[in-house]
GROMACS .gro file of N, CA and C in nm:
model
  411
    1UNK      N    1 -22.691  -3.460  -5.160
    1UNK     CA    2 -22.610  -3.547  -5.245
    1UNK      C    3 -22.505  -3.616  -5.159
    2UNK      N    4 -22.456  -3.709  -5.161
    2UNK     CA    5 -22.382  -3.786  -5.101
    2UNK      C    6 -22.245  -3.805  -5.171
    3UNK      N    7 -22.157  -3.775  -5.075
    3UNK     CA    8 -22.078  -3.816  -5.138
    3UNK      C    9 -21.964  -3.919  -5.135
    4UNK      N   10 -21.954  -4.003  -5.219
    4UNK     CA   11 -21.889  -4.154  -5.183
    4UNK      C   12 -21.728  -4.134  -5.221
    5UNK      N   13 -21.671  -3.997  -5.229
    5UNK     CA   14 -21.560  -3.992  -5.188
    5UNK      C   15 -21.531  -4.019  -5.065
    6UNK      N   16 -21.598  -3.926  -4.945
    6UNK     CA   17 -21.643  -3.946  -4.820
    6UNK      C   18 -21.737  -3.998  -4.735
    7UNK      N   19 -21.747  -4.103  -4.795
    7UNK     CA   20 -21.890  -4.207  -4.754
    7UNK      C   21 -21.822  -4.229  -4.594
    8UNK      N   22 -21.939  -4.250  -4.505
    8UNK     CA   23 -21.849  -4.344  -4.384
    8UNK      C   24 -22.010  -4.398  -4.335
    9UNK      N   25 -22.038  -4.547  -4.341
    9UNK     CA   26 -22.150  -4.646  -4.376
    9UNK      C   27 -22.180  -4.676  -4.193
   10UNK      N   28 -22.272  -4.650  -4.119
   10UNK     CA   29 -22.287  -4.728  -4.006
   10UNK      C   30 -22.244  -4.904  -3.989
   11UNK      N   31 -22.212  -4.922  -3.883
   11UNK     CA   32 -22.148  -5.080  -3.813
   11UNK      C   33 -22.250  -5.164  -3.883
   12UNK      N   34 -22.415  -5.154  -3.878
   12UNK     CA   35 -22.480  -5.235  -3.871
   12UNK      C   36 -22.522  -5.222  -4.052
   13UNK      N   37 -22.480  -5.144  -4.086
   13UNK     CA   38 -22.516  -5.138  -4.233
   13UNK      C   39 -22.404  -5.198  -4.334
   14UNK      N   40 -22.275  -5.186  -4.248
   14UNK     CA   41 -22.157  -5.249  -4.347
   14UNK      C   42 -22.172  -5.399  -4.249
   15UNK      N   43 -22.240  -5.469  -4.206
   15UNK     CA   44 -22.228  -5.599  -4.183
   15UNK      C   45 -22.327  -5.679  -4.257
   16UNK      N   46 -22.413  -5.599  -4.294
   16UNK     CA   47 -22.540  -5.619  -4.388
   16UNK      C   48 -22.472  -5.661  -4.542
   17UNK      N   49 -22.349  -5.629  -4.538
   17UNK     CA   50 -22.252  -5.634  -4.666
   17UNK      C   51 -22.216  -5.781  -4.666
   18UNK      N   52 -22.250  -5.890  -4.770
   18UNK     CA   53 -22.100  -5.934  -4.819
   18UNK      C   54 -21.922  -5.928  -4.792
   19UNK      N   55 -21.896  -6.051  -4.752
   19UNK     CA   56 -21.733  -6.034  -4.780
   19UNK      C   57 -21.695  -6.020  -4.885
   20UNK      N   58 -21.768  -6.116  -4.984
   20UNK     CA   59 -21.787  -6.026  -5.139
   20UNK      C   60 -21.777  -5.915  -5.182
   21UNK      N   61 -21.885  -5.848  -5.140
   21UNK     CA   62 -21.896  -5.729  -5.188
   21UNK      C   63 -21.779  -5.621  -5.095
   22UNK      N   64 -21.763  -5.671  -4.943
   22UNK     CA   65 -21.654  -5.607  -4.936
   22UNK      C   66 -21.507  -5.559  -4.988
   23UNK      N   67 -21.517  -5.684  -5.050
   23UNK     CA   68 -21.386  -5.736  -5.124
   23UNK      C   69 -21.366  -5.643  -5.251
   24UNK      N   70 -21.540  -5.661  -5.294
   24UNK     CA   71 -21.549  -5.622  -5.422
   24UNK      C   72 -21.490  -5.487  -5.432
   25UNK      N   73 -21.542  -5.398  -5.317
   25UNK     CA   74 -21.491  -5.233  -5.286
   25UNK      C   75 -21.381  -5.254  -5.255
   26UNK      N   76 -21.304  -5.324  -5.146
   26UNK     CA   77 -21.147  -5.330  -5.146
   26UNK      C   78 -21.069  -5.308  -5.248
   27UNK      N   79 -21.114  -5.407  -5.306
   27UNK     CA   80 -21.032  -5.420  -5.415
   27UNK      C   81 -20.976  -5.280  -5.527
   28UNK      N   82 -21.116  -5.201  -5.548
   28UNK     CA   83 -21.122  -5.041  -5.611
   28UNK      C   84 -21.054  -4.965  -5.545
   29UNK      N   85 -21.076  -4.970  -5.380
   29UNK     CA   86 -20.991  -4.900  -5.285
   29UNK      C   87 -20.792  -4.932  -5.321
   30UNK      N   88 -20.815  -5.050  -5.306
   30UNK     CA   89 -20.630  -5.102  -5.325
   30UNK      C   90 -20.585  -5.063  -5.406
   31UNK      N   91 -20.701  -5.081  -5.577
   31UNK     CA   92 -20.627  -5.070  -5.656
   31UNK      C   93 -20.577  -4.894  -5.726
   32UNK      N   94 -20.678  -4.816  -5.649
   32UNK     CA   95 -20.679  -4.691  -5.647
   32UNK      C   96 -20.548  -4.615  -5.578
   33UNK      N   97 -20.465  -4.707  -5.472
   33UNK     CA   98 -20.411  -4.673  -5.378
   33UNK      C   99 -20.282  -4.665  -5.474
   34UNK      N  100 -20.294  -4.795  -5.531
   34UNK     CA  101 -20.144  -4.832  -5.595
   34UNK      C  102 -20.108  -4.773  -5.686
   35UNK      N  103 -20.229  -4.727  -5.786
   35UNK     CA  104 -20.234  -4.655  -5.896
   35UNK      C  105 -20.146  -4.527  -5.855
   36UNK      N  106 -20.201  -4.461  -5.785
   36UNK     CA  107 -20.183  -4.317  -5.683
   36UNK      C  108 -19.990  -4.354  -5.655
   37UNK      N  109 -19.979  -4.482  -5.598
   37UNK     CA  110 -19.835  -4.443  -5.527
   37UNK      C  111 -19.755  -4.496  -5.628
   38UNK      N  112 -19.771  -4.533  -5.744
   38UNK     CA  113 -19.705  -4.553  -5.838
   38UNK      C  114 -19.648  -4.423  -5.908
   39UNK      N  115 -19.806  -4.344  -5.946
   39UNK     CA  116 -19.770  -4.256  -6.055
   39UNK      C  117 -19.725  -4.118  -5.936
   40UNK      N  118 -19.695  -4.093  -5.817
   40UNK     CA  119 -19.632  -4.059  -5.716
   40UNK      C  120 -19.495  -4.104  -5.704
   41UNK      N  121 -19.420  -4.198  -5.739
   41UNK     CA  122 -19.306  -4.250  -5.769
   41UNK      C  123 -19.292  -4.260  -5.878
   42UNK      N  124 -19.319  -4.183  -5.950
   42UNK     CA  125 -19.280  -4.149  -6.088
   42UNK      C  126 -19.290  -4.229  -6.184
   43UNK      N  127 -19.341  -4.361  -6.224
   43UNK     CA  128 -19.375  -4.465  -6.288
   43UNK      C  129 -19.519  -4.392  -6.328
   44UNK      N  130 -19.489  -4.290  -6.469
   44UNK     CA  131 -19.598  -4.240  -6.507
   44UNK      C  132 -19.619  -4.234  -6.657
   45UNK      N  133 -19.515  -4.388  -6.736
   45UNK     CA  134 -19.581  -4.390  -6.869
   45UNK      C  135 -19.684  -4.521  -6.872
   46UNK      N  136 -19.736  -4.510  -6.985
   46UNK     CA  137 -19.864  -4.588  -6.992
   46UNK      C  138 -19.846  -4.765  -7.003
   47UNK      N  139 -19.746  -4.809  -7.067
   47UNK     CA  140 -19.777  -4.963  -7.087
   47UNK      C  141 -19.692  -5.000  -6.939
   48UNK      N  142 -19.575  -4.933  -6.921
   48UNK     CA  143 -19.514  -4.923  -6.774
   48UNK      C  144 -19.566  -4.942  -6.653
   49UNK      N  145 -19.684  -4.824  -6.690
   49UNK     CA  146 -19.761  -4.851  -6.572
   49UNK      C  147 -19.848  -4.950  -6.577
   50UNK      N  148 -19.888  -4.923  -6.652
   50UNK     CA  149 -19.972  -5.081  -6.619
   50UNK      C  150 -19.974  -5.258  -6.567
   51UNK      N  151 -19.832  -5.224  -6.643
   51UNK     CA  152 -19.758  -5.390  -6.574
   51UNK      C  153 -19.728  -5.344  -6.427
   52UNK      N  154 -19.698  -5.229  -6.418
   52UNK     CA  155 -19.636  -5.195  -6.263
   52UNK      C  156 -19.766  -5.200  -6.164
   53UNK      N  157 -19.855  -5.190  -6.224
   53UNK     CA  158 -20.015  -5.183  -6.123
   53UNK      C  159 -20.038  -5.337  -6.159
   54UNK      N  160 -20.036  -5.383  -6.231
   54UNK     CA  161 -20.125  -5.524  -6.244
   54UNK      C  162 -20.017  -5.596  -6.143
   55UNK      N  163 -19.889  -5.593  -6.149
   55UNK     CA  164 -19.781  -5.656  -6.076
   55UNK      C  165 -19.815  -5.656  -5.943
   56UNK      N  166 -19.882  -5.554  -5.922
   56UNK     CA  167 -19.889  -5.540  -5.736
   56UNK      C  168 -20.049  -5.545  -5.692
   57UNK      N  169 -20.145  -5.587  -5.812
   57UNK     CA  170 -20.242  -5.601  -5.751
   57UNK      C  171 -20.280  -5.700  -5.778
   58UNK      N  172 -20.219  -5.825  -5.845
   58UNK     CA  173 -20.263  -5.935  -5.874
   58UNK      C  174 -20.242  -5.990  -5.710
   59UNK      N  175 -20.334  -6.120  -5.724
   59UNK     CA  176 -20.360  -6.182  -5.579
   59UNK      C  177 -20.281  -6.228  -5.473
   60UNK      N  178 -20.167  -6.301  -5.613
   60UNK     CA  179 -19.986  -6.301  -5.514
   60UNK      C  180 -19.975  -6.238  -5.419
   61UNK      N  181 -19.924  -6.120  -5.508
   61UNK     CA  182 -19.853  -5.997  -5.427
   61UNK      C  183 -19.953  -5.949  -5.316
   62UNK      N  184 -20.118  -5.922  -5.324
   62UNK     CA  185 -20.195  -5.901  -5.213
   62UNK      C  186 -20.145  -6.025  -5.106
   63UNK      N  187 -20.138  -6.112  -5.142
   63UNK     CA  188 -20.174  -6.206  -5.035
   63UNK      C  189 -20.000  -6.220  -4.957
   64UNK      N  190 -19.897  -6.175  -5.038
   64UNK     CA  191 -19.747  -6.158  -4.983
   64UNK      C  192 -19.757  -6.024  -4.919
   65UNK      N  193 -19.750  -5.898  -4.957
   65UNK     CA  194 -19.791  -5.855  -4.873
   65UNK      C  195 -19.871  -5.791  -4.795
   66UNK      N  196 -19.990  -5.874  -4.765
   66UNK     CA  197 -20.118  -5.892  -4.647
   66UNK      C  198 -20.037  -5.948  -4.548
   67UNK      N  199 -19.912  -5.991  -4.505
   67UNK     CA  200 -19.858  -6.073  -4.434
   67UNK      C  201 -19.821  -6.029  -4.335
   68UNK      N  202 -19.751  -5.841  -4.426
   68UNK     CA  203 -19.724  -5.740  -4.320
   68UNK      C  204 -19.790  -5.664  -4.189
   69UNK      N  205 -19.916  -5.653  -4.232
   69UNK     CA  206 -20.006  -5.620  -4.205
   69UNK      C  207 -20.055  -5.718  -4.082
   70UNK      N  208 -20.093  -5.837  -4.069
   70UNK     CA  209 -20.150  -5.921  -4.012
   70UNK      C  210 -20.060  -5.881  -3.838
   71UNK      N  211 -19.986  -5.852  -3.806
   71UNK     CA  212 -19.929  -5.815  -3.660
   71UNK      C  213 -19.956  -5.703  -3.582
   72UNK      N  214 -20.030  -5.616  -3.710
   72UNK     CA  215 -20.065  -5.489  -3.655
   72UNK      C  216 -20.194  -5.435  -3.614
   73UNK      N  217 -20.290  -5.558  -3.680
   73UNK     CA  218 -20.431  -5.604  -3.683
   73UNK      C  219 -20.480  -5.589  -3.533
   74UNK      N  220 -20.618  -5.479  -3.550
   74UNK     CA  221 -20.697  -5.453  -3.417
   74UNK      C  222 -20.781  -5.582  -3.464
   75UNK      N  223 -20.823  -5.614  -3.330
   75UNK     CA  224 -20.900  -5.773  -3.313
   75UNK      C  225 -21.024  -5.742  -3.397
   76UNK      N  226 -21.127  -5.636  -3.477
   76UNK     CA  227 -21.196  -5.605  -3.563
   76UNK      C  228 -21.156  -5.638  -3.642
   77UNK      N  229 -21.027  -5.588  -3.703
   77UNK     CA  230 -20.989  -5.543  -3.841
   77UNK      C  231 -20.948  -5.732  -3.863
   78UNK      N  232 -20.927  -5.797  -3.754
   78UNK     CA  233 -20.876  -5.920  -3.773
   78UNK      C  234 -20.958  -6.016  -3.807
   79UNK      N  235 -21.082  -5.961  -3.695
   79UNK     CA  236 -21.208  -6.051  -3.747
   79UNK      C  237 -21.258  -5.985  -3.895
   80UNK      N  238 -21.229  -5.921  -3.949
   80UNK     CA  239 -21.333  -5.891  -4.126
   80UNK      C  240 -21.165  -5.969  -4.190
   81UNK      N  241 -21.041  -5.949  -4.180
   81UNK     CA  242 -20.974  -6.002  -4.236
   81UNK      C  243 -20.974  -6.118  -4.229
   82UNK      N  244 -21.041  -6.241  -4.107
   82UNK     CA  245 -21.075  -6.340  -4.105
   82UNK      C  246 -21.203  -6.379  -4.172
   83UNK      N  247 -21.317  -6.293  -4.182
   83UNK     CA  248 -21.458  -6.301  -4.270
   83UNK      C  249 -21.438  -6.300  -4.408
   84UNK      N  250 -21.346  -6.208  -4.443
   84UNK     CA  251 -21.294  -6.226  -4.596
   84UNK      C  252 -21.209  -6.315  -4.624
   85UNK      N  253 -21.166  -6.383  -4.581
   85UNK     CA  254 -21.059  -6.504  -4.621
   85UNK      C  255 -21.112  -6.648  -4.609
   86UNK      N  256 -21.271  -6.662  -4.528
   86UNK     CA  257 -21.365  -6.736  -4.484
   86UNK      C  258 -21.446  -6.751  -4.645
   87UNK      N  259 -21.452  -6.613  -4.734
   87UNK     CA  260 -21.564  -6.602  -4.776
   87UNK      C  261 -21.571  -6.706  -4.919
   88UNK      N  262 -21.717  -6.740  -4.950
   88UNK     CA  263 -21.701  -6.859  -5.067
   88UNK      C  264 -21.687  -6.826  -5.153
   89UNK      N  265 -21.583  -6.800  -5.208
   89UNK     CA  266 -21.547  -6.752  -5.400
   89UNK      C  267 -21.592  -6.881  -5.423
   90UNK      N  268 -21.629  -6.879  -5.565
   90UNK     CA  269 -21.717  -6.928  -5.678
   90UNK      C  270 -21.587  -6.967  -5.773
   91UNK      N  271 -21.508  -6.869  -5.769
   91UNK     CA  272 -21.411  -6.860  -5.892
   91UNK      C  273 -21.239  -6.845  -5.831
   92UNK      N  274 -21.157  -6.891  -5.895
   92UNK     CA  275 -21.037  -6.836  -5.858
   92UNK      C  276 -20.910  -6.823  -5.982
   93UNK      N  277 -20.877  -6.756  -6.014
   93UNK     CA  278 -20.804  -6.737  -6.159
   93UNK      C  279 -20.675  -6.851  -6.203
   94UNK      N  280 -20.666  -6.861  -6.281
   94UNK     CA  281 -20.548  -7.005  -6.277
   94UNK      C  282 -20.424  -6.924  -6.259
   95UNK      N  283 -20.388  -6.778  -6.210
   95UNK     CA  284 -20.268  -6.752  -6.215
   95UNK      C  285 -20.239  -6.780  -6.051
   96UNK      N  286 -20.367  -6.830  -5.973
   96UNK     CA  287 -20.354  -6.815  -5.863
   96UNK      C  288 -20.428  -6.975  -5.767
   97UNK      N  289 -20.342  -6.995  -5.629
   97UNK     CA  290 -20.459  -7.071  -5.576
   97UNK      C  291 -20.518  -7.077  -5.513
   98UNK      N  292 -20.642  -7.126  -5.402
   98UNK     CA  293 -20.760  -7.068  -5.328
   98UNK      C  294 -20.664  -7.014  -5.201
   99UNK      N  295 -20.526  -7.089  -5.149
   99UNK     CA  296 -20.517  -7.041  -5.034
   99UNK      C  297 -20.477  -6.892  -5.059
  100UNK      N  298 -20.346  -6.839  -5.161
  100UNK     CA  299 -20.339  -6.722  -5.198
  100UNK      C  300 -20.463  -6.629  -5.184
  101UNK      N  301 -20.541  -6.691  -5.333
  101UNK     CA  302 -20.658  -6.581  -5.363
  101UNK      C  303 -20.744  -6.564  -5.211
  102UNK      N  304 -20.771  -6.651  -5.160
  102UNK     CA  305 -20.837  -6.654  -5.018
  102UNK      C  306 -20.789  -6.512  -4.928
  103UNK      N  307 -20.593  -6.560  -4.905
  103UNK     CA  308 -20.591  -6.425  -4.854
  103UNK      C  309 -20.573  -6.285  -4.901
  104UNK      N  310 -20.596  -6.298  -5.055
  104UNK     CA  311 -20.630  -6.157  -5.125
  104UNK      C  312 -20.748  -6.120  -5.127
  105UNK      N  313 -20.854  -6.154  -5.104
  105UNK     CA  314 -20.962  -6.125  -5.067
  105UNK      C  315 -21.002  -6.088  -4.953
  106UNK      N  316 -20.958  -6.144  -4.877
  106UNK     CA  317 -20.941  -6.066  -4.755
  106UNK      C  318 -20.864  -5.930  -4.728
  107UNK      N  319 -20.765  -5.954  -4.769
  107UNK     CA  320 -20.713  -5.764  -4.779
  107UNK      C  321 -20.793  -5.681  -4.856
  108UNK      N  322 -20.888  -5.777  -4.937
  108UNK     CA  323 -20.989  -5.627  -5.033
  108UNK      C  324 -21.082  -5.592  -4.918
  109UNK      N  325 -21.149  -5.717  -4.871
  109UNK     CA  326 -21.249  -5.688  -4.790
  109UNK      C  327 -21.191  -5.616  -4.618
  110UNK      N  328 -21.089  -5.608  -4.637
  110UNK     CA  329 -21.060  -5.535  -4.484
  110UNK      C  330 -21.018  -5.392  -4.571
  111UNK      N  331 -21.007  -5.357  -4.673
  111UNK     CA  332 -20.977  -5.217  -4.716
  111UNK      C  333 -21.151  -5.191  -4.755
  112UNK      N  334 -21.224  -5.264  -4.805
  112UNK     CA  335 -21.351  -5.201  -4.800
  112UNK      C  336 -21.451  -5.205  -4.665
  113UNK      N  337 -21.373  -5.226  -4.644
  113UNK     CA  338 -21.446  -5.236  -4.445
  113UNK      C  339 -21.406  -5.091  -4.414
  114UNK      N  340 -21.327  -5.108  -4.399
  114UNK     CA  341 -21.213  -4.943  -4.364
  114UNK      C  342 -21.306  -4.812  -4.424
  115UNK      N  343 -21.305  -4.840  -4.589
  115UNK     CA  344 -21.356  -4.760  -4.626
  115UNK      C  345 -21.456  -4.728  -4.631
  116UNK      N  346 -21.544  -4.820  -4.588
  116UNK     CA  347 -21.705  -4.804  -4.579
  116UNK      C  348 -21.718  -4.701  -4.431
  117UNK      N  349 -21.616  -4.739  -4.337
  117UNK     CA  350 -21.589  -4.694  -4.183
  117UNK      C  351 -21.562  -4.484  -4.193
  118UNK      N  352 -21.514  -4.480  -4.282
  118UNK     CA  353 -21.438  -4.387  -4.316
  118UNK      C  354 -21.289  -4.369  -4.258
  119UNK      N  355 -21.221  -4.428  -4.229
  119UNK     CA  356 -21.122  -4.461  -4.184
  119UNK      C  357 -20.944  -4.416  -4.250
  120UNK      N  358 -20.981  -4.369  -4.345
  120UNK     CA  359 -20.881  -4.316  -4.439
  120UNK      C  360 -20.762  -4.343  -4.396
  121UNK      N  361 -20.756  -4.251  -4.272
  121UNK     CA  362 -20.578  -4.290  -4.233
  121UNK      C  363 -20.571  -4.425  -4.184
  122UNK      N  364 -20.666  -4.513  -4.132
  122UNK     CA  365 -20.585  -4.623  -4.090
  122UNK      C  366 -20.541  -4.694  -4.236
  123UNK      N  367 -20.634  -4.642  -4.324
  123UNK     CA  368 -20.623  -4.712  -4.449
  123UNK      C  369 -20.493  -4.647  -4.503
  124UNK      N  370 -20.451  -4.558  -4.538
  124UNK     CA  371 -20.298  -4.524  -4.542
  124UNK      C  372 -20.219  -4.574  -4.463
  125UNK      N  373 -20.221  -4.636  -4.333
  125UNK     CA  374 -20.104  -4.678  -4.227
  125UNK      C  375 -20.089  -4.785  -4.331
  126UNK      N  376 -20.168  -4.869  -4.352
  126UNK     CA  377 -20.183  -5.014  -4.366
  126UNK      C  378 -20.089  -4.974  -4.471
  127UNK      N  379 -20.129  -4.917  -4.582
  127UNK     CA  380 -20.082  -4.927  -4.702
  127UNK      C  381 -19.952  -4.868  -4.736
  128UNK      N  382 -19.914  -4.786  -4.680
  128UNK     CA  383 -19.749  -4.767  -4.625
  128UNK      C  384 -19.713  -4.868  -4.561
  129UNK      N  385 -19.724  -4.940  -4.472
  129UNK     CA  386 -19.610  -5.086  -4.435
  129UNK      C  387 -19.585  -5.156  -4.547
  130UNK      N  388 -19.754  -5.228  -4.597
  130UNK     CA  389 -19.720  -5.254  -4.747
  130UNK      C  390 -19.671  -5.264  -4.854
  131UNK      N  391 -19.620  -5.104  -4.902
  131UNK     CA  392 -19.545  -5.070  -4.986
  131UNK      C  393 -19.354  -4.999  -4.940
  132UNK      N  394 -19.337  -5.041  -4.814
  132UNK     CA  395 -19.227  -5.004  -4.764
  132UNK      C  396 -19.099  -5.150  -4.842
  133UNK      N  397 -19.020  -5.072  -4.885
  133UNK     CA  398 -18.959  -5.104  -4.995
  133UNK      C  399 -19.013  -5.166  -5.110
  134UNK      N  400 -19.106  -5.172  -5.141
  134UNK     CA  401 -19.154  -5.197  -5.246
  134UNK      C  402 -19.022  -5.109  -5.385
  135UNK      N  403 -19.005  -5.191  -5.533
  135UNK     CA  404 -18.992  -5.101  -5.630
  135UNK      C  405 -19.036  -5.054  -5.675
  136UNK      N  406 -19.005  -4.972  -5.769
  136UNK     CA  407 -19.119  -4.890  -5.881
  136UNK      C  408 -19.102  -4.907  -6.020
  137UNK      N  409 -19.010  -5.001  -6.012
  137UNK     CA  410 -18.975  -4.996  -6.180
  137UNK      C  411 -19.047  -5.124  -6.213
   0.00000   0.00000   0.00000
């Protein structure tokens, strides 16, 4: 049985992927992350939380701060963060616009890169700069 808590996908099998679909897993990954360091900072009632998670995972805020991140970038992690920000969305939400959503997609698809890698802690480094001062209310 496999298990996709601890999946870690060979080089040549996660390139076989979509930035899409990378994105697509990023995105579960991020939003899993935030969920976690929210209700970890004590932001643990229900309509609360929810504005407090949608607040930080809408494409804005990915793509403000993805910004942090971008200096600390191994020339890999730079090239999939450049493949995902390359990649052709179809769609982009009216709360947002392609250059934003562009680079929120790219932070999904460099967290589902990661995670396909098994990479966990780099995927925590990232996501601690990220959320360094962040609020919680």
């Amino acid at each position: 049985m496999t298990d996709y808590f601890n999946v870690t996908v060979d080089d040549d099998a996660i390139c076989a992927i979509s930035s899409i679909g990378l994105a697509h897993l990023g995105d579960a990954v991020y939003e899993l992350l935030v969920r976690t360091w929210l209700c970890v900072h004590g932001k643990a009632t229900g309509k609360g939380l929810h504005r407090a998670t949608i607040a930080l995972v809408c494409a804005a805020k990915q793509a403000e701060l993805s910004e942090r991140l971008l200096p600390l970038l191994s020339e890999a992690e730079q090239d999939v963060f450049r493949r995902g920000r390359n990649a052709n969305v179809h769609t982009v939400p009216h709360s947002s616009d392609l250059a934003t959503y562009r680079k929120a997609t790219a932070l999904e698809a460099l967290f589902g890169w990661l995670y396909l890698r098994g990479e966990k802690d780099r995927i925590n480094e990232l996501f601690a700069v990220m959320m360094e001062g962040q609020d919680v209310t």
